Short mmCIF file of C-alpha atoms and ligand atoms in Angstrom, two decimals:
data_model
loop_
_atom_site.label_atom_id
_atom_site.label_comp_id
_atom_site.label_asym_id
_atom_site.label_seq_id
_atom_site.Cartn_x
_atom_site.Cartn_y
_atom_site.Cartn_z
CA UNK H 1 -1.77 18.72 29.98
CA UNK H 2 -3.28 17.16 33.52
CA UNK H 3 -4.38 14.22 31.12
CA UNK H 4 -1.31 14.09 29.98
CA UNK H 5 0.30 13.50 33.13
CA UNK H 6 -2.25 11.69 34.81
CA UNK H 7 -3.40 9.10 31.98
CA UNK H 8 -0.01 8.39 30.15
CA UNK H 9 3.15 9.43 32.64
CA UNK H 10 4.41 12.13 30.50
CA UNK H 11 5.55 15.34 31.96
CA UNK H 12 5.57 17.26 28.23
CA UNK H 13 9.68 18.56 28.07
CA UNK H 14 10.83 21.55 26.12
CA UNK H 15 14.36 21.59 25.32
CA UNK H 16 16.10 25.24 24.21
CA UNK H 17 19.24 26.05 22.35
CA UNK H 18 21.22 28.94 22.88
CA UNK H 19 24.36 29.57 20.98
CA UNK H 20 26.35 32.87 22.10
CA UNK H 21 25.43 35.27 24.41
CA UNK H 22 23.00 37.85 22.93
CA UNK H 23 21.63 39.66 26.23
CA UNK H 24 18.00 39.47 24.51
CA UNK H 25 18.21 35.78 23.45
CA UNK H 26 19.08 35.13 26.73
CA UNK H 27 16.52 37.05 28.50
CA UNK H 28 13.73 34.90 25.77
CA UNK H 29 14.96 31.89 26.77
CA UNK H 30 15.22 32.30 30.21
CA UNK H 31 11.76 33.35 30.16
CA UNK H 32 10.66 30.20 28.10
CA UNK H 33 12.27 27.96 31.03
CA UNK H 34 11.10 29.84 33.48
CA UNK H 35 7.28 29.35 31.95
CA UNK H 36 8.08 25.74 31.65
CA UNK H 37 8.50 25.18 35.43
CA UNK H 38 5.13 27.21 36.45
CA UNK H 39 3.13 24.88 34.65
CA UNK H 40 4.96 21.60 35.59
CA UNK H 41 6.49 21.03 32.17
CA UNK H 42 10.34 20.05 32.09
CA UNK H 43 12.64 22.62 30.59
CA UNK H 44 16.45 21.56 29.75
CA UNK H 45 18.80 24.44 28.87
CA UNK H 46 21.34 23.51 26.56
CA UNK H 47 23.82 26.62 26.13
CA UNK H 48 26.66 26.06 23.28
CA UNK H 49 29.53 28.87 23.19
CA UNK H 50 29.29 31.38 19.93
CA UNK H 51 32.54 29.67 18.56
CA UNK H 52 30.15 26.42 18.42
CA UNK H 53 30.60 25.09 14.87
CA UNK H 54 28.01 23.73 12.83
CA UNK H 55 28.60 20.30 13.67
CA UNK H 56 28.49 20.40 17.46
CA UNK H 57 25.14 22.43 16.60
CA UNK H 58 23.75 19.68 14.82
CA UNK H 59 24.96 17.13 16.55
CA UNK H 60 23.15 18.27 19.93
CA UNK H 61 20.16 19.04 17.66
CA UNK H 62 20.38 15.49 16.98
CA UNK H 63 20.57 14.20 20.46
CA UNK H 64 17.65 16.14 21.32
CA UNK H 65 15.40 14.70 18.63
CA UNK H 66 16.18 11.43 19.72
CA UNK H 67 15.72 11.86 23.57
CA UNK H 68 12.59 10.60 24.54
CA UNK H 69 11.88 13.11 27.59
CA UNK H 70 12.04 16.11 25.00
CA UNK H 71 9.05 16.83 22.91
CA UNK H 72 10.19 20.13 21.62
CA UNK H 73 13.03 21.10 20.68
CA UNK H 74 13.40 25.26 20.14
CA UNK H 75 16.88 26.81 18.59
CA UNK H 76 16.65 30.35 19.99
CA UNK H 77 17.59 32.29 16.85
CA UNK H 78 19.23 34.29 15.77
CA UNK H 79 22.39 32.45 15.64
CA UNK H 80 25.88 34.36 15.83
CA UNK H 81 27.52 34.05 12.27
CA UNK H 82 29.04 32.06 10.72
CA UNK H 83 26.45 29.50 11.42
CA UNK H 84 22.69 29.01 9.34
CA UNK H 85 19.79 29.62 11.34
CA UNK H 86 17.63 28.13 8.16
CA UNK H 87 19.89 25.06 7.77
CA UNK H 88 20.22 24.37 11.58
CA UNK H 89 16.76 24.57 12.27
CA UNK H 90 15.79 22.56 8.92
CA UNK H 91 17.86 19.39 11.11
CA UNK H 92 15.32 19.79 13.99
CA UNK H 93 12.60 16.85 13.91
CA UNK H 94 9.33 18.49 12.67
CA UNK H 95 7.33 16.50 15.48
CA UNK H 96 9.26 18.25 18.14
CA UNK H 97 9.52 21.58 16.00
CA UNK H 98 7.68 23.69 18.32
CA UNK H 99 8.75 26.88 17.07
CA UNK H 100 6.80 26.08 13.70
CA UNK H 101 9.85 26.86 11.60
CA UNK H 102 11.23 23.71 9.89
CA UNK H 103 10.48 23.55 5.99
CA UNK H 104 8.40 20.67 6.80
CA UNK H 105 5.77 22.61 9.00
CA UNK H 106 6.08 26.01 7.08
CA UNK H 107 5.06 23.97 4.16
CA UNK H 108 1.89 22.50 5.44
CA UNK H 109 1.08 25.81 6.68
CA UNK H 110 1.50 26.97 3.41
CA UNK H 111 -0.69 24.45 2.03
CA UNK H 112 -3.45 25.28 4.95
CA UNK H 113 -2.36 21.96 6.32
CA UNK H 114 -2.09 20.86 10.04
CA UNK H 115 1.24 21.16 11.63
CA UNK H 116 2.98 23.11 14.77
CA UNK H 117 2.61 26.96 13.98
CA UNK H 118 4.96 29.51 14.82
CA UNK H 119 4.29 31.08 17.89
CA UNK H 120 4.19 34.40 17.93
CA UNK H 121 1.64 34.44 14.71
CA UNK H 122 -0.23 31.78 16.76
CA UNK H 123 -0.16 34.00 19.71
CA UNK H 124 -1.53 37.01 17.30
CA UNK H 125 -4.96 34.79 16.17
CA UNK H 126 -4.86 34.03 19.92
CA UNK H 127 -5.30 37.23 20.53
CA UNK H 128 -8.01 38.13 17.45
CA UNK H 129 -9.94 35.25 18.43
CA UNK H 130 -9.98 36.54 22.45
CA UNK H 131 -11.14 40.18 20.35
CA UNK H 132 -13.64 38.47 19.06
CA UNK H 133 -12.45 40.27 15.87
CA UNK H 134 -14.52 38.71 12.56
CA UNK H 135 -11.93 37.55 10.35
CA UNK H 136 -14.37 36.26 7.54
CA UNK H 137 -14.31 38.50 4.65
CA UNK H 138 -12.34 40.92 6.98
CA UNK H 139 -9.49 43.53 5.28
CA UNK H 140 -5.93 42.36 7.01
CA UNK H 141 -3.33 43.79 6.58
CA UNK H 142 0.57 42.29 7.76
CA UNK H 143 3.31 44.65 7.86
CA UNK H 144 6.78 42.66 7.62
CA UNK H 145 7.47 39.64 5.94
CA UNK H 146 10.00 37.19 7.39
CA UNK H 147 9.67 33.79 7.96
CA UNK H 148 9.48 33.70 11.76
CA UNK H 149 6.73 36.41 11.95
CA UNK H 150 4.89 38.35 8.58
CA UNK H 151 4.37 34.51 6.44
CA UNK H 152 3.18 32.47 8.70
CA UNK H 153 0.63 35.29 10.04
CA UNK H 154 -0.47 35.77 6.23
CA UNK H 155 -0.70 32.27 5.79
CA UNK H 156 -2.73 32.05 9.17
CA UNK H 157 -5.64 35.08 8.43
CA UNK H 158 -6.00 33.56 4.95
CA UNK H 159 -6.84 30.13 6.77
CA UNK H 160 -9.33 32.11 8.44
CA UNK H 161 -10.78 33.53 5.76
CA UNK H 162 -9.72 36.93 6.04
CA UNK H 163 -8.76 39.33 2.68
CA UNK H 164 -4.78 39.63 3.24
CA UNK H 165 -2.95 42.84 2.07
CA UNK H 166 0.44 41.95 2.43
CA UNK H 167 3.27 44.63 2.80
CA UNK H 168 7.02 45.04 3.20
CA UNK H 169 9.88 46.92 2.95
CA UNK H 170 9.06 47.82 -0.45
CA UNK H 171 5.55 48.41 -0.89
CA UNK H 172 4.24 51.83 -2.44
CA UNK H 173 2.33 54.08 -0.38
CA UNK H 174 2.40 52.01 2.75
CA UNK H 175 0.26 54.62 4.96
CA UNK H 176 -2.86 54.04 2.20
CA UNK H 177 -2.39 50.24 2.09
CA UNK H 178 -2.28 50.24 5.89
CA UNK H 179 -5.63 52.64 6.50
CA UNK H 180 -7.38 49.81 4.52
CA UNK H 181 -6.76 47.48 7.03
CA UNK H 182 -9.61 46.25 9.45
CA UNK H 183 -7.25 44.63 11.17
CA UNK H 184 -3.52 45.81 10.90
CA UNK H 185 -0.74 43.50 12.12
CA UNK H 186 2.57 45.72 12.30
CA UNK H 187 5.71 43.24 12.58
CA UNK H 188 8.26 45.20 10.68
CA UNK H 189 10.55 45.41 13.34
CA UNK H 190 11.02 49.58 13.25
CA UNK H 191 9.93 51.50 16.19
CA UNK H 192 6.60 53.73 15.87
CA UNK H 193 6.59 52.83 12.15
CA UNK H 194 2.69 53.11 12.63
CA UNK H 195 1.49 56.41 13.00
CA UNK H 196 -1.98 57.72 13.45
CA UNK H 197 -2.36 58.52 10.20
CA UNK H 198 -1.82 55.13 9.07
CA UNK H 199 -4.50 53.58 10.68
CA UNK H 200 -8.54 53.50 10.09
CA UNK H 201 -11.22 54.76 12.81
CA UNK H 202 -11.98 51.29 14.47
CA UNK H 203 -9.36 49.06 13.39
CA UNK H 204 -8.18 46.41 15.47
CA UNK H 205 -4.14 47.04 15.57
CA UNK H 206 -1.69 44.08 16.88
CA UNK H 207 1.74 45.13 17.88
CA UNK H 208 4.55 42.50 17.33
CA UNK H 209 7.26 44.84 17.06
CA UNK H 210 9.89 44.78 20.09
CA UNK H 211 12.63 47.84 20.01
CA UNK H 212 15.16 49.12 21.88
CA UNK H 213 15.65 52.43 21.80
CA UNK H 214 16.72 54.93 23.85
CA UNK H 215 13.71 55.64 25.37
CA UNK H 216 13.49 51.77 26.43
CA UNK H 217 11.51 49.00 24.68
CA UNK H 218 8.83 49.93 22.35
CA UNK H 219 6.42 48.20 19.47
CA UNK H 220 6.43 49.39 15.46
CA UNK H 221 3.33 51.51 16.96
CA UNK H 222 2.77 54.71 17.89
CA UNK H 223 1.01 53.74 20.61
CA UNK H 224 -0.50 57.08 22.26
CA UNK H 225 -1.59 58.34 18.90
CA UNK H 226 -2.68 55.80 17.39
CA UNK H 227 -5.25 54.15 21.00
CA UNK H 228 -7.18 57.25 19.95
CA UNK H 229 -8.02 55.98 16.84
CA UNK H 230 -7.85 51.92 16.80
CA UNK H 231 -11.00 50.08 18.11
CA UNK H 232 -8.75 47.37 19.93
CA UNK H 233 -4.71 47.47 20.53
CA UNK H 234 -2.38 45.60 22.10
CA UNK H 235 0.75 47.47 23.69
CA UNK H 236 4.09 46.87 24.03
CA UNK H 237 5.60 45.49 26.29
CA UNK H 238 2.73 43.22 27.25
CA UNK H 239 0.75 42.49 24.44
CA UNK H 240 2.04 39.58 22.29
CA UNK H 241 5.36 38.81 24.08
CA UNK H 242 3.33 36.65 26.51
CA UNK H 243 0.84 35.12 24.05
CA UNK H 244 4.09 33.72 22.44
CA UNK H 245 4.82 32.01 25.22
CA UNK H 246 1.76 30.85 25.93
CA UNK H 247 1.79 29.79 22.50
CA UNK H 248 4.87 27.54 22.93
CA UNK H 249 3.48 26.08 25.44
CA UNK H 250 0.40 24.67 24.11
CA UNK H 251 2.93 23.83 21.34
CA UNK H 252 4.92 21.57 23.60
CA UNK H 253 1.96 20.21 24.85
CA UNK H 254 0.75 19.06 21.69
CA UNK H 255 4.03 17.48 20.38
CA UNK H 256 4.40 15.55 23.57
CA UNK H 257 0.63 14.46 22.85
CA UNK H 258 1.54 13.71 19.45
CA UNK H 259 4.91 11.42 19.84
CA UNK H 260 2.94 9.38 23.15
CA UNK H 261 -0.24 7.87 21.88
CA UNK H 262 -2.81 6.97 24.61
CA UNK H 263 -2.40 3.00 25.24
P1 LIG J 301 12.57 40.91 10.25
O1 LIG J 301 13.02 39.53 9.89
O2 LIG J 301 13.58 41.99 10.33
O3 LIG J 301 11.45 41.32 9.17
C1 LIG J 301 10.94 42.62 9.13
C2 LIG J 301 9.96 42.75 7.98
O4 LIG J 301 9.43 44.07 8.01
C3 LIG J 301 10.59 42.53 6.60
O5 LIG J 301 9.72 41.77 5.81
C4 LIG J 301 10.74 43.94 6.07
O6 LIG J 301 10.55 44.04 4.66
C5 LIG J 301 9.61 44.68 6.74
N1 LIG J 301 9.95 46.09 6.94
C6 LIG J 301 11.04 46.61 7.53
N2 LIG J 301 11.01 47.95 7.50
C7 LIG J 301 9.88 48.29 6.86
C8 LIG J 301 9.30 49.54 6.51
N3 LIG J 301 9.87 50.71 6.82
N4 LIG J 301 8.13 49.52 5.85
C9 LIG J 301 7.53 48.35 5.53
N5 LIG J 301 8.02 47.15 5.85
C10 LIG J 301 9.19 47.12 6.50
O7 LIG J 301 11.80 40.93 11.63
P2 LIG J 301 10.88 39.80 12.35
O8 LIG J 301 11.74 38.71 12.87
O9 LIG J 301 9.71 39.48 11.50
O10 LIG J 301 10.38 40.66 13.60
C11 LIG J 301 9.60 41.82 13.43
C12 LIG J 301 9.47 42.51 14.78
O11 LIG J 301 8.74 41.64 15.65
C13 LIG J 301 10.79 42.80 15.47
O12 LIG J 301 10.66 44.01 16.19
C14 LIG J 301 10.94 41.64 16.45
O13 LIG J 301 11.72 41.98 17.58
C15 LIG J 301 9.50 41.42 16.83
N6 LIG J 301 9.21 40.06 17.31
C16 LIG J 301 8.43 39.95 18.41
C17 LIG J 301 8.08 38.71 18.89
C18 LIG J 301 7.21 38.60 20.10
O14 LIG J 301 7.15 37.56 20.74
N7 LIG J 301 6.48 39.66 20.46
C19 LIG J 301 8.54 37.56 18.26
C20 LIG J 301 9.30 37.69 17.08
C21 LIG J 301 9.64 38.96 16.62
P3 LIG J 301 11.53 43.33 3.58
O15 LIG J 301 11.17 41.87 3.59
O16 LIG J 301 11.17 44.00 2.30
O17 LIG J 301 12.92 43.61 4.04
#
């Protein structure tokens, strides 16, 4: 980023969108400004009331992709219904898409194309690759399978070459498919989903899962049980949350690189 700054004049900007007031979507995207500022990026907050309709959302989308101080644009999701988190987000430009989630850059990611990744998978290889976990040939297995987190991170080990078991909501016998896993990535979104049982002696277990519960926040893990048995795991809070932001970051970083060629 110093070259950035120093060789061309740009300061990379993120711009967020919040519609509504969900306590946790604010907390995310407070967090995401406040990560903006320590590294000398610009962060602009634009908050839009829940009643916002579908227009007004677009239309600020639109302003956004046409300011040239903004490099990314980010539409905290999700967005309070009636309004289309996939059709909103489709209107965002895919050069400043740094949340990796227009059709545009979930296609070429599909195709094992370059393009801005989603962060929190991004954040996950992050983490693998600062394991030094082998992916080659490696058993993976992803737990969930939306669009923000469980695709992308399938789409992401196969890049790198690892085998990809792939499960969900409706897969048979999910503790034996997840005990093959070298590496098993649990982002199903259900707290302590994972149990010791579940996974093999040594694997390497990612935690993307964030819950609140009674008991306060915790990851699709069972995290005391299952340290005992994992060779590497991350906790929660702690473990990816931050990587994700990191993740946008370097995001930003590169979009702002991208739309201001040197010269
Ligand atoms: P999501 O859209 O609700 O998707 C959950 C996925 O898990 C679905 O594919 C679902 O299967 C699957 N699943 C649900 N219950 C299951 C079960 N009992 N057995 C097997 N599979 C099951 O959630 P998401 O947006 O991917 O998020 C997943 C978790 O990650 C959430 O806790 C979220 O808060 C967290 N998260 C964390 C970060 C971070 O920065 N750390 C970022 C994003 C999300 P079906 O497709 O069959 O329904």
């Amino acid at each position: 980023m110093a070259e950035l700054v120093a060789e061309r004049g740009v300061v990379p900007g993120l711009a967020t969108v919040l519609v509504g007031e969900d306590p946790a979507s604010e907390i995310y995207v407070r967090r995401k400004g406040e990560a903006c500022r320590e590294v000398g990026m610009a962060s602009f907050h634009h908050p839009l009331p829940a009643d916002a309709s579908a227009d007004e959302v677009r239309a600020l989308l639109a302003r956004l992709n046409a300011d040239p101080t903004v490099h990314g644009v980010l539409l905290q999701l999700p967005l309070p219904p009636p309004l289309d988190g996939d059709a909103m987000t489709a209107t965002i430009d895919p050069a400043k898409d740094v949340d990796g989630l227009t059709p545009v850059n979930a296609g070429l990611l599909a195709r094992g194309r370059p393009g801005l990744v989603p962060c929190t998978p991004a954040g996950v290889m992050e983490l693998l690759r600062a394991a030094g976990t082998e992916l080659t040939g490696a058993r993976a297995v992803v737990l969930g399978r939306s669009s923000l987190v469980g695709r992308p991170l399938a789409a992401l080990l196969l890049a790198a070459d690892a085998t990809v078991v792939h499960c969900h909501s409706r897969t048979r016998d999910l503790p034996a498919a997840c005990r093959e896993g070298e590496v098993l990535i649990a982002a199903a979104g259900r707290p302590r989903l994972v149990t010791r049982d579940m996974v093999a002696e040594g694997a390497t277990v990612i935690d993307v899962g964030i819950n609140r519960t009674d008991e306060g926040l915790v990851g699709d893990v069972d995290f005391e049980a299952v340290r005992e048995r994992a060779g590497a795991i991350t906790p929660v809070p702690g473990g990816v949350g931050p990587v994700t932001i990191a993740m946008l970051l370097a995001n930003t970083v590169e979009a702002a690189r991208a739309q201001t060629p040197p010269g």
